[in-house]
């Protein structure tokens, strides 16, 4: 027995030493990972004009970035997150990590973190991205935590540090469109008329029409470019797949404008004084969705945002519409001020009957905190207009976002997101 064990060990050691003497002929995985890491870092840092980043968070909206990566693992960033970040570069760090998929990590605080910050403008976004595909001058990435979509496109010689400023100039045109006196706009594509809406608060473009007697709604998030917008998902309207819109030019006094679809089809945009198509089920969807609706600006009247000057109230935050806010299923519409610590507004019942309109019937005209004599008049005017005769048409602008437009007056509306 002992002799057999000794013989077994001798054979094992002989085989082990024989394997040790053989040279490994393949590429070791750790060496290949290092090579890939260096390759991806080189691709990012050798782009002399930097990269344009188009980000679509899972939580909605769209943001545009200008990145400059350097060999010291620093990245300078300009972004459409805020006007301030479009002018002042954010200097932070990045690194490439090799896991199941190579990952681009923005590992110190930057404008990307502001979007994803759960304590701030949380938008279910990311700051760590898996590299999915590199093709020509484009890199496709996916967020590791929230699966946001990020597209990096190598910047051209004419896409310098003013790229984000040009993007904000496009946004200014979109704001002009939303300052037309009448809320409703129309466009014609291949001889078919569509309603048209650009929402710069959540960066969504939407259209609607009727097909075989049924209301149809089309929408996509968009990002700003230096001469237009780029859609996250193409929208097909009457045989045309819309991927981008360029050369936006709107004249708000006249209520008209033009744009190019896919850089080739010139389209006229016109203001109209009534809805082209009624989404008869929109009031029910809005009211029954378990969501509170927030407006940054309150009522728009005759193209003037915050027409009642609610922002003059101390630390004004916005207007909140809360369906079924009480145990008795009353709804509420509240002006939020003092940085969210105080509110004032009516409670009411909402009624709709399949005609695209919602009517508010007051139960209590004012609840919350009296804003004081300097602001009471504007609160009372807000309440008066909230209960305006005829009620409001409900216009969907995104998956769970809606505008309310006065039935009696197309120049009176409020945007909720």
CSV table of C-alpha atoms in Angstrom, one decimal:
chain,number,residue,atom,x,y,z
A,1,UNK,CA,0.0,0.0,0.0
A,2,UNK,CA,2.8,2.4,1.0
A,3,UNK,CA,4.8,1.5,-2.2
A,4,UNK,CA,1.8,2.2,-4.4
A,5,UNK,CA,1.3,5.6,-2.8
A,6,UNK,CA,4.9,6.6,-3.4
A,7,UNK,CA,4.7,5.4,-7.0
A,8,UNK,CA,1.5,7.5,-7.5
A,9,UNK,CA,3.2,10.7,-6.2
A,10,UNK,CA,6.2,10.1,-8.4
A,11,UNK,CA,4.0,9.9,-11.5
A,12,UNK,CA,2.1,13.0,-10.5
A,13,UNK,CA,5.3,15.1,-9.9
A,14,UNK,CA,6.7,13.9,-13.2
A,15,UNK,CA,3.6,15.0,-15.1
A,16,UNK,CA,3.5,18.3,-13.3
A,17,UNK,CA,7.1,19.2,-14.1
A,18,UNK,CA,6.5,18.2,-17.7
A,19,UNK,CA,3.6,20.6,-18.0
A,20,UNK,CA,5.6,23.4,-16.4
A,21,UNK,CA,8.3,23.1,-19.1
A,22,UNK,CA,5.8,23.6,-21.9
A,23,UNK,CA,5.5,27.2,-23.0
A,24,UNK,CA,2.0,28.8,-23.1
A,25,UNK,CA,1.2,29.5,-26.7
A,26,UNK,CA,-2.0,31.6,-26.4
A,27,UNK,CA,-2.8,35.1,-25.3
A,28,UNK,CA,-3.3,35.4,-21.6
A,29,UNK,CA,-6.7,36.9,-20.7
A,30,UNK,CA,-5.2,39.5,-18.4
A,31,UNK,CA,-2.9,40.7,-21.1
A,32,UNK,CA,-5.7,41.0,-23.6
A,33,UNK,CA,-7.8,43.0,-21.1
A,34,UNK,CA,-5.0,45.4,-20.6
A,35,UNK,CA,-4.6,45.8,-24.4
A,36,UNK,CA,-8.3,46.5,-24.8
A,37,UNK,CA,-8.3,49.0,-22.0
A,38,UNK,CA,-5.4,50.9,-23.6
A,39,UNK,CA,-7.1,50.7,-27.0
A,40,UNK,CA,-10.3,52.2,-25.7
A,41,UNK,CA,-8.5,54.9,-23.7
A,42,UNK,CA,-6.5,55.8,-26.8
A,43,UNK,CA,-9.7,56.1,-28.9
A,44,UNK,CA,-11.2,58.5,-26.4
A,45,UNK,CA,-8.2,60.6,-25.8
A,46,UNK,CA,-6.9,60.9,-29.4
A,47,UNK,CA,-10.1,62.6,-30.7
A,48,UNK,CA,-8.6,66.1,-31.3
A,49,UNK,CA,-12.0,67.8,-31.2
A,50,UNK,CA,-13.4,65.7,-28.4
A,51,UNK,CA,-16.8,63.8,-28.5
A,52,UNK,CA,-20.4,64.8,-28.7
A,53,UNK,CA,-22.5,62.8,-26.2
A,54,UNK,CA,-26.2,62.2,-26.5
A,55,UNK,CA,-27.8,60.8,-23.4
A,56,UNK,CA,-31.3,59.3,-23.0
A,57,UNK,CA,-31.9,58.5,-19.3
A,58,UNK,CA,-34.3,55.6,-18.6
A,59,UNK,CA,-36.4,58.1,-16.6
A,60,UNK,CA,-37.0,60.3,-19.7
A,61,UNK,CA,-35.6,63.5,-21.2
A,62,UNK,CA,-32.5,63.9,-23.3
A,63,UNK,CA,-29.2,65.7,-22.7
A,64,UNK,CA,-26.3,66.7,-24.9
A,65,UNK,CA,-22.7,66.8,-23.8
A,66,UNK,CA,-19.3,67.9,-25.2
A,67,UNK,CA,-16.5,65.7,-23.8
A,68,UNK,CA,-12.7,66.1,-24.0
A,69,UNK,CA,-10.8,63.2,-22.6
A,70,UNK,CA,-7.1,63.4,-21.9
A,71,UNK,CA,-4.2,60.9,-21.1
A,72,UNK,CA,-4.2,61.9,-17.4
A,73,UNK,CA,-7.7,60.4,-17.0
A,74,UNK,CA,-9.3,63.8,-16.8
A,75,UNK,CA,-12.4,64.8,-18.8
A,76,UNK,CA,-13.7,68.3,-19.4
A,77,UNK,CA,-17.5,68.5,-19.9
A,78,UNK,CA,-20.0,71.0,-21.2
A,79,UNK,CA,-23.6,70.0,-21.1
A,80,UNK,CA,-27.2,71.1,-21.7
A,81,UNK,CA,-28.1,70.0,-18.2
A,82,UNK,CA,-28.2,73.7,-17.2
A,83,UNK,CA,-27.3,77.0,-18.9
A,84,UNK,CA,-24.4,77.4,-16.5
A,85,UNK,CA,-22.9,74.1,-17.5
A,86,UNK,CA,-23.1,75.1,-21.2
A,87,UNK,CA,-20.7,77.9,-20.6
A,88,UNK,CA,-18.4,76.7,-17.8
A,89,UNK,CA,-16.5,73.4,-18.3
A,90,UNK,CA,-16.9,70.8,-15.6
A,91,UNK,CA,-13.4,69.2,-14.9
A,92,UNK,CA,-13.6,65.7,-13.5
A,93,UNK,CA,-12.0,62.2,-13.9
A,94,UNK,CA,-12.8,59.1,-15.8
A,95,UNK,CA,-11.4,55.6,-16.1
A,96,UNK,CA,-11.9,52.4,-18.2
A,97,UNK,CA,-12.6,49.2,-16.3
A,98,UNK,CA,-12.6,45.8,-17.9
A,99,UNK,CA,-15.4,43.5,-16.6
A,100,UNK,CA,-17.8,41.3,-18.6
A,101,UNK,CA,-18.1,44.3,-20.8
A,102,UNK,CA,-15.6,47.2,-20.9
A,103,UNK,CA,-17.0,50.1,-18.8
A,104,UNK,CA,-16.5,53.8,-19.1
A,105,UNK,CA,-16.8,55.3,-15.6
A,106,UNK,CA,-17.1,59.0,-14.8
A,107,UNK,CA,-15.7,58.5,-11.3
A,108,UNK,CA,-15.8,62.0,-9.8
A,109,UNK,CA,-18.8,64.3,-9.6
A,110,UNK,CA,-19.8,65.9,-12.9
A,111,UNK,CA,-22.9,67.1,-14.8
A,112,UNK,CA,-23.7,63.4,-15.4
A,113,UNK,CA,-24.0,62.8,-11.7
A,114,UNK,CA,-26.4,65.8,-11.4
A,115,UNK,CA,-28.9,64.1,-13.6
A,116,UNK,CA,-28.6,60.8,-11.7
A,117,UNK,CA,-28.4,62.3,-8.2
A,118,UNK,CA,-31.3,60.9,-6.2
A,119,UNK,CA,-31.2,64.0,-4.0
A,120,UNK,CA,-31.5,66.3,-6.9
A,121,UNK,CA,-32.9,66.1,-10.5
A,122,UNK,CA,-33.1,62.3,-10.3
A,123,UNK,CA,-33.9,61.0,-13.8
A,124,UNK,CA,-33.0,57.3,-13.5
A,125,UNK,CA,-29.8,58.0,-15.3
A,126,UNK,CA,-26.2,56.7,-15.1
A,127,UNK,CA,-22.5,57.7,-14.8
A,128,UNK,CA,-21.1,54.2,-15.5
A,129,UNK,CA,-21.6,52.9,-19.0
A,130,UNK,CA,-20.8,49.5,-20.7
A,131,UNK,CA,-19.2,49.9,-24.1
A,132,UNK,CA,-21.5,47.9,-26.5
A,133,UNK,CA,-20.1,48.8,-29.9
A,134,UNK,CA,-17.5,50.9,-31.6
A,135,UNK,CA,-18.0,51.6,-35.3
A,136,UNK,CA,-16.3,54.3,-37.3
A,137,UNK,CA,-16.6,57.5,-35.3
A,138,UNK,CA,-19.4,56.3,-33.0
A,139,UNK,CA,-19.4,54.5,-29.7
A,140,UNK,CA,-22.7,53.0,-28.3
A,141,UNK,CA,-22.9,52.6,-24.6
A,142,UNK,CA,-25.5,51.4,-22.0
A,143,UNK,CA,-25.8,52.5,-18.4
A,144,UNK,CA,-24.8,49.8,-15.9
A,145,UNK,CA,-27.5,50.6,-13.3
A,146,UNK,CA,-30.5,52.2,-15.1
A,147,UNK,CA,-29.7,51.2,-18.7
A,148,UNK,CA,-29.6,54.8,-20.0
A,149,UNK,CA,-28.6,55.1,-23.6
A,150,UNK,CA,-25.4,57.1,-24.4
A,151,UNK,CA,-24.1,57.7,-27.9
A,152,UNK,CA,-20.6,59.2,-28.3
A,153,UNK,CA,-19.9,60.8,-31.7
A,154,UNK,CA,-16.5,62.0,-32.6
A,155,UNK,CA,-16.7,65.8,-32.9
A,156,UNK,CA,-15.8,67.4,-36.3
A,157,UNK,CA,-13.6,70.4,-36.9
A,158,UNK,CA,-16.6,72.7,-36.9
A,159,UNK,CA,-17.9,71.3,-33.6
A,160,UNK,CA,-15.8,73.2,-31.1
A,161,UNK,CA,-16.4,74.5,-27.6
A,162,UNK,CA,-19.4,76.5,-28.7
A,163,UNK,CA,-21.3,73.3,-29.6
A,164,UNK,CA,-23.4,73.4,-26.4
A,165,UNK,CA,-24.1,77.2,-26.9
A,166,UNK,CA,-25.4,76.4,-30.4
A,167,UNK,CA,-27.6,73.7,-28.9
A,168,UNK,CA,-29.1,76.2,-26.4
A,169,UNK,CA,-29.8,78.5,-29.4
A,170,UNK,CA,-31.9,75.7,-30.8
A,171,UNK,CA,-33.7,75.4,-27.5
A,172,UNK,CA,-34.4,79.1,-27.6
A,173,UNK,CA,-36.2,78.5,-30.9
A,174,UNK,CA,-38.3,75.7,-29.4
A,175,UNK,CA,-39.2,78.1,-26.5
A,176,UNK,CA,-40.3,80.6,-29.2
A,177,UNK,CA,-42.6,77.9,-30.6
A,178,UNK,CA,-44.2,77.5,-27.2
A,179,UNK,CA,-44.7,81.2,-27.0
A,180,UNK,CA,-47.1,81.3,-29.9
A,181,UNK,CA,-50.3,83.0,-28.8
A,182,UNK,CA,-52.4,79.9,-29.5
A,183,UNK,CA,-51.4,76.6,-27.9
A,184,UNK,CA,-52.2,74.4,-30.9
A,185,UNK,CA,-49.8,73.9,-33.9
A,186,UNK,CA,-50.0,71.8,-37.1
A,187,UNK,CA,-47.7,70.5,-39.8
A,188,UNK,CA,-48.3,68.7,-43.1
A,189,UNK,CA,-46.3,65.7,-44.1
A,190,UNK,CA,-46.9,64.1,-47.5
A,191,UNK,CA,-50.3,65.8,-47.8
A,192,UNK,CA,-51.5,64.7,-44.3
A,193,UNK,CA,-52.0,67.1,-41.4
A,194,UNK,CA,-50.7,66.3,-38.0
A,195,UNK,CA,-50.9,68.2,-34.7
A,196,UNK,CA,-47.4,69.0,-33.5
A,197,UNK,CA,-45.8,69.7,-30.1
A,198,UNK,CA,-42.3,70.3,-28.8
A,199,UNK,CA,-41.9,70.1,-25.1
A,200,UNK,CA,-38.6,71.6,-24.0
A,201,UNK,CA,-39.2,70.9,-20.3
A,202,UNK,CA,-38.8,67.1,-20.8
A,203,UNK,CA,-37.3,67.2,-24.4
A,204,UNK,CA,-40.1,65.3,-26.1
A,205,UNK,CA,-41.5,65.8,-29.6
A,206,UNK,CA,-45.1,64.6,-30.3
A,207,UNK,CA,-47.6,64.3,-33.1
A,208,UNK,CA,-51.2,63.1,-33.4
A,209,UNK,CA,-53.7,62.4,-36.1
A,210,UNK,CA,-56.7,60.1,-36.8
A,211,UNK,CA,-56.3,56.7,-38.5
A,212,UNK,CA,-59.5,54.9,-39.4
A,213,UNK,CA,-61.5,57.0,-37.0
A,214,UNK,CA,-59.1,56.3,-34.1
A,215,UNK,CA,-56.9,58.8,-32.4
A,216,UNK,CA,-53.1,58.1,-32.8
A,217,UNK,CA,-50.4,59.6,-30.7
A,218,UNK,CA,-46.7,59.5,-31.6
A,219,UNK,CA,-43.8,60.7,-29.4
A,220,UNK,CA,-40.0,60.4,-28.8
A,221,UNK,CA,-37.5,61.9,-26.5
A,222,UNK,CA,-35.0,64.1,-28.3
A,223,UNK,CA,-31.6,65.7,-27.7
A,224,UNK,CA,-30.4,69.1,-28.9
A,225,UNK,CA,-27.7,69.3,-31.6
A,226,UNK,CA,-25.9,72.4,-32.8
A,227,UNK,CA,-28.5,72.9,-35.6
A,228,UNK,CA,-31.6,71.0,-34.5
A,229,UNK,CA,-32.9,68.0,-32.6
A,230,UNK,CA,-32.1,64.3,-32.8
A,231,UNK,CA,-34.8,61.8,-31.9
A,232,UNK,CA,-34.1,58.8,-29.7
A,233,UNK,CA,-36.5,56.6,-31.7
A,234,UNK,CA,-37.6,57.4,-35.3
A,235,UNK,CA,-41.3,58.4,-35.7
A,236,UNK,CA,-43.0,57.2,-38.8
A,237,UNK,CA,-45.6,59.5,-40.2
A,238,UNK,CA,-47.4,58.8,-43.4
A,239,UNK,CA,-44.4,56.9,-44.9
A,240,UNK,CA,-41.7,59.2,-43.5
A,241,UNK,CA,-39.4,58.1,-40.8
A,242,UNK,CA,-38.5,61.2,-38.8
A,243,UNK,CA,-35.0,60.9,-37.3
A,244,UNK,CA,-34.0,64.5,-36.8
A,245,UNK,CA,-35.3,68.1,-37.3
A,246,UNK,CA,-33.0,70.9,-38.3
A,247,UNK,CA,-32.9,74.6,-39.1
A,248,UNK,CA,-35.8,75.4,-36.6
A,249,UNK,CA,-37.0,78.9,-37.2
A,250,UNK,CA,-40.2,80.1,-35.5
A,251,UNK,CA,-41.7,83.6,-35.5
A,252,UNK,CA,-43.8,83.9,-32.4
A,253,UNK,CA,-45.6,87.2,-33.3
A,254,UNK,CA,-46.9,85.7,-36.6
A,255,UNK,CA,-47.4,82.1,-35.1
A,256,UNK,CA,-45.6,80.5,-38.0
A,257,UNK,CA,-42.3,78.8,-38.7
A,258,UNK,CA,-40.3,76.3,-40.7
A,259,UNK,CA,-38.0,73.3,-40.1
A,260,UNK,CA,-36.2,70.6,-42.1
A,261,UNK,CA,-37.0,67.0,-41.5
A,262,UNK,CA,-34.0,64.7,-41.9
A,263,UNK,CA,-32.1,67.6,-43.4
A,264,UNK,CA,-34.1,67.5,-46.7
A,265,UNK,CA,-37.9,68.0,-46.3
A,266,UNK,CA,-38.9,71.6,-45.6
A,267,UNK,CA,-42.0,71.7,-43.4
A,268,UNK,CA,-44.2,74.7,-42.4
A,269,UNK,CA,-45.4,75.0,-38.8
A,270,UNK,CA,-48.6,76.9,-38.2
A,271,UNK,CA,-50.5,78.1,-35.1
A,272,UNK,CA,-54.2,77.3,-35.0
A,273,UNK,CA,-57.0,78.2,-32.6
A,274,UNK,CA,-58.6,74.8,-31.9
A,275,UNK,CA,-57.5,71.2,-31.6
A,276,UNK,CA,-57.2,69.3,-34.9
A,277,UNK,CA,-58.0,66.0,-33.2
A,278,UNK,CA,-59.5,65.1,-29.8
A,279,UNK,CA,-58.0,62.4,-27.6
A,280,UNK,CA,-61.2,61.5,-25.9
A,281,UNK,CA,-59.7,59.2,-23.3
A,282,UNK,CA,-56.8,61.5,-22.3
A,283,UNK,CA,-58.7,63.0,-19.3
A,284,UNK,CA,-59.4,59.6,-17.8
A,285,UNK,CA,-55.8,58.4,-18.3
A,286,UNK,CA,-54.4,61.6,-16.7
A,287,UNK,CA,-56.8,61.5,-13.8
A,288,UNK,CA,-56.6,57.8,-13.1
A,289,UNK,CA,-52.8,57.5,-13.4
A,290,UNK,CA,-51.3,57.3,-9.9
A,291,UNK,CA,-49.2,60.4,-10.4
A,292,UNK,CA,-48.9,64.0,-9.2
A,293,UNK,CA,-48.4,66.5,-12.0
A,294,UNK,CA,-45.9,69.3,-11.7
A,295,UNK,CA,-45.7,72.6,-13.6
A,296,UNK,CA,-42.6,74.8,-13.5
A,297,UNK,CA,-44.3,77.9,-14.8
A,298,UNK,CA,-48.0,77.8,-13.9
A,299,UNK,CA,-50.5,79.3,-16.4
A,300,UNK,CA,-49.4,80.5,-19.8
A,301,UNK,CA,-51.6,83.2,-21.3
A,302,UNK,CA,-51.2,84.6,-24.8
A,303,UNK,CA,-47.7,83.2,-25.1
A,304,UNK,CA,-46.5,84.5,-21.8
A,305,UNK,CA,-45.1,81.9,-19.4
A,306,UNK,CA,-46.0,82.4,-15.7
A,307,UNK,CA,-48.5,85.0,-16.8
A,308,UNK,CA,-49.8,85.5,-13.2
A,309,UNK,CA,-46.2,86.1,-12.0
A,310,UNK,CA,-46.3,83.3,-9.4
A,311,UNK,CA,-42.5,83.3,-9.3
A,312,UNK,CA,-42.8,86.5,-7.3
A,313,UNK,CA,-44.1,84.5,-4.4
A,314,UNK,CA,-41.4,83.7,-1.8
A,315,UNK,CA,-39.2,80.8,-3.0
A,316,UNK,CA,-41.8,79.7,-5.6
A,317,UNK,CA,-41.3,76.1,-6.6
A,318,UNK,CA,-44.2,75.4,-9.0
A,319,UNK,CA,-47.8,74.2,-9.3
A,320,UNK,CA,-48.9,70.7,-8.4
A,321,UNK,CA,-52.0,68.9,-9.6
A,322,UNK,CA,-52.8,65.9,-7.4
A,323,UNK,CA,-55.7,63.7,-8.4
A,324,UNK,CA,-57.4,62.0,-5.4
A,325,UNK,CA,-55.3,63.8,-2.8
A,326,UNK,CA,-57.8,63.2,0.0
A,327,UNK,CA,-59.5,60.1,1.5
A,328,UNK,CA,-62.8,61.3,-0.1
A,329,UNK,CA,-61.1,61.3,-3.5
A,330,UNK,CA,-61.0,65.1,-3.8
A,331,UNK,CA,-58.4,66.5,-6.2
A,332,UNK,CA,-56.1,69.4,-5.4
A,333,UNK,CA,-54.2,72.1,-7.3
A,334,UNK,CA,-51.5,73.7,-5.2
A,335,UNK,CA,-49.1,76.6,-5.6
A,336,UNK,CA,-45.9,75.5,-3.9
A,337,UNK,CA,-43.7,78.2,-2.3
A,338,UNK,CA,-41.2,78.7,0.5
A,339,UNK,CA,-39.1,76.1,-1.2
A,340,UNK,CA,-41.8,73.5,-0.8
A,341,UNK,CA,-42.6,74.2,2.8
A,342,UNK,CA,-45.9,75.9,2.1
A,343,UNK,CA,-48.8,75.5,-0.4
A,344,UNK,CA,-52.0,77.2,-1.3
A,345,UNK,CA,-54.8,76.3,-3.7
A,346,UNK,CA,-58.2,74.7,-4.2
A,347,UNK,CA,-59.7,71.3,-3.7
A,348,UNK,CA,-62.3,70.0,-6.1
A,349,UNK,CA,-63.9,67.2,-8.0
A,350,UNK,CA,-62.9,66.4,-11.6
A,351,UNK,CA,-65.4,65.3,-14.2
A,352,UNK,CA,-65.0,64.0,-17.8
A,353,UNK,CA,-67.3,62.1,-20.1
A,354,UNK,CA,-65.4,60.9,-23.1
A,355,UNK,CA,-65.2,64.2,-25.1
A,356,UNK,CA,-61.5,65.0,-24.4
A,357,UNK,CA,-62.4,67.6,-21.8
A,358,UNK,CA,-62.0,67.8,-18.0
A,359,UNK,CA,-64.0,70.0,-15.8
A,360,UNK,CA,-63.2,71.0,-12.2
A,361,UNK,CA,-66.0,71.7,-9.8
A,362,UNK,CA,-64.9,73.5,-6.6
A,363,UNK,CA,-65.3,71.9,-3.2
A,364,UNK,CA,-63.0,74.3,-1.3
A,365,UNK,CA,-61.6,77.4,-3.0
A,366,UNK,CA,-58.5,77.8,-0.9
A,367,UNK,CA,-56.6,75.4,1.4
A,368,UNK,CA,-53.1,75.6,2.8
A,369,UNK,CA,-51.4,78.8,3.9
A,370,UNK,CA,-52.5,82.4,3.2
A,371,UNK,CA,-49.7,83.9,1.1
A,372,UNK,CA,-50.3,87.4,2.5
A,373,UNK,CA,-51.7,90.5,1.0
A,374,UNK,CA,-48.9,91.0,-1.5
A,375,UNK,CA,-49.6,87.7,-3.2
A,376,UNK,CA,-53.3,86.9,-2.4
A,377,UNK,CA,-54.6,88.5,-5.6
A,378,UNK,CA,-52.5,86.4,-8.0
A,379,UNK,CA,-53.5,83.2,-6.0
A,380,UNK,CA,-57.2,84.2,-6.4
A,381,UNK,CA,-56.8,84.8,-10.1
A,382,UNK,CA,-55.1,81.4,-10.5
A,383,UNK,CA,-58.1,79.8,-8.7
A,384,UNK,CA,-60.6,81.7,-10.9
A,385,UNK,CA,-58.9,80.5,-14.1
A,386,UNK,CA,-58.6,77.0,-12.8
A,387,UNK,CA,-62.4,76.8,-12.7
A,388,UNK,CA,-62.9,78.7,-16.0
A,389,UNK,CA,-66.2,77.9,-17.8
A,390,UNK,CA,-65.9,75.1,-20.3
A,391,UNK,CA,-63.1,73.3,-18.6
A,392,UNK,CA,-59.9,72.2,-20.2
A,393,UNK,CA,-58.9,69.9,-23.1
A,394,UNK,CA,-56.3,67.3,-22.0
A,395,UNK,CA,-53.4,67.0,-24.4
A,396,UNK,CA,-50.9,64.3,-24.0
A,397,UNK,CA,-47.3,65.3,-24.6
A,398,UNK,CA,-45.3,62.1,-23.5
A,399,UNK,CA,-46.0,58.7,-22.0
A,400,UNK,CA,-47.2,60.2,-18.7
A,401,UNK,CA,-47.2,63.9,-19.3
A,402,UNK,CA,-50.1,66.2,-20.2
A,403,UNK,CA,-51.0,69.8,-20.9
A,404,UNK,CA,-54.4,71.4,-20.0
A,405,UNK,CA,-55.7,73.9,-22.6
A,406,UNK,CA,-58.8,76.0,-21.9
A,407,UNK,CA,-61.8,75.0,-24.1
A,408,UNK,CA,-63.0,78.6,-24.2
A,409,UNK,CA,-59.6,80.2,-24.8
A,410,UNK,CA,-56.8,78.4,-26.8
A,411,UNK,CA,-54.4,81.2,-25.5
A,412,UNK,CA,-54.7,79.8,-21.9
A,413,UNK,CA,-52.9,76.7,-20.9
A,414,UNK,CA,-50.7,75.0,-18.4
A,415,UNK,CA,-48.0,72.3,-18.9
A,416,UNK,CA,-47.7,69.4,-16.5
A,417,UNK,CA,-44.8,66.9,-16.5
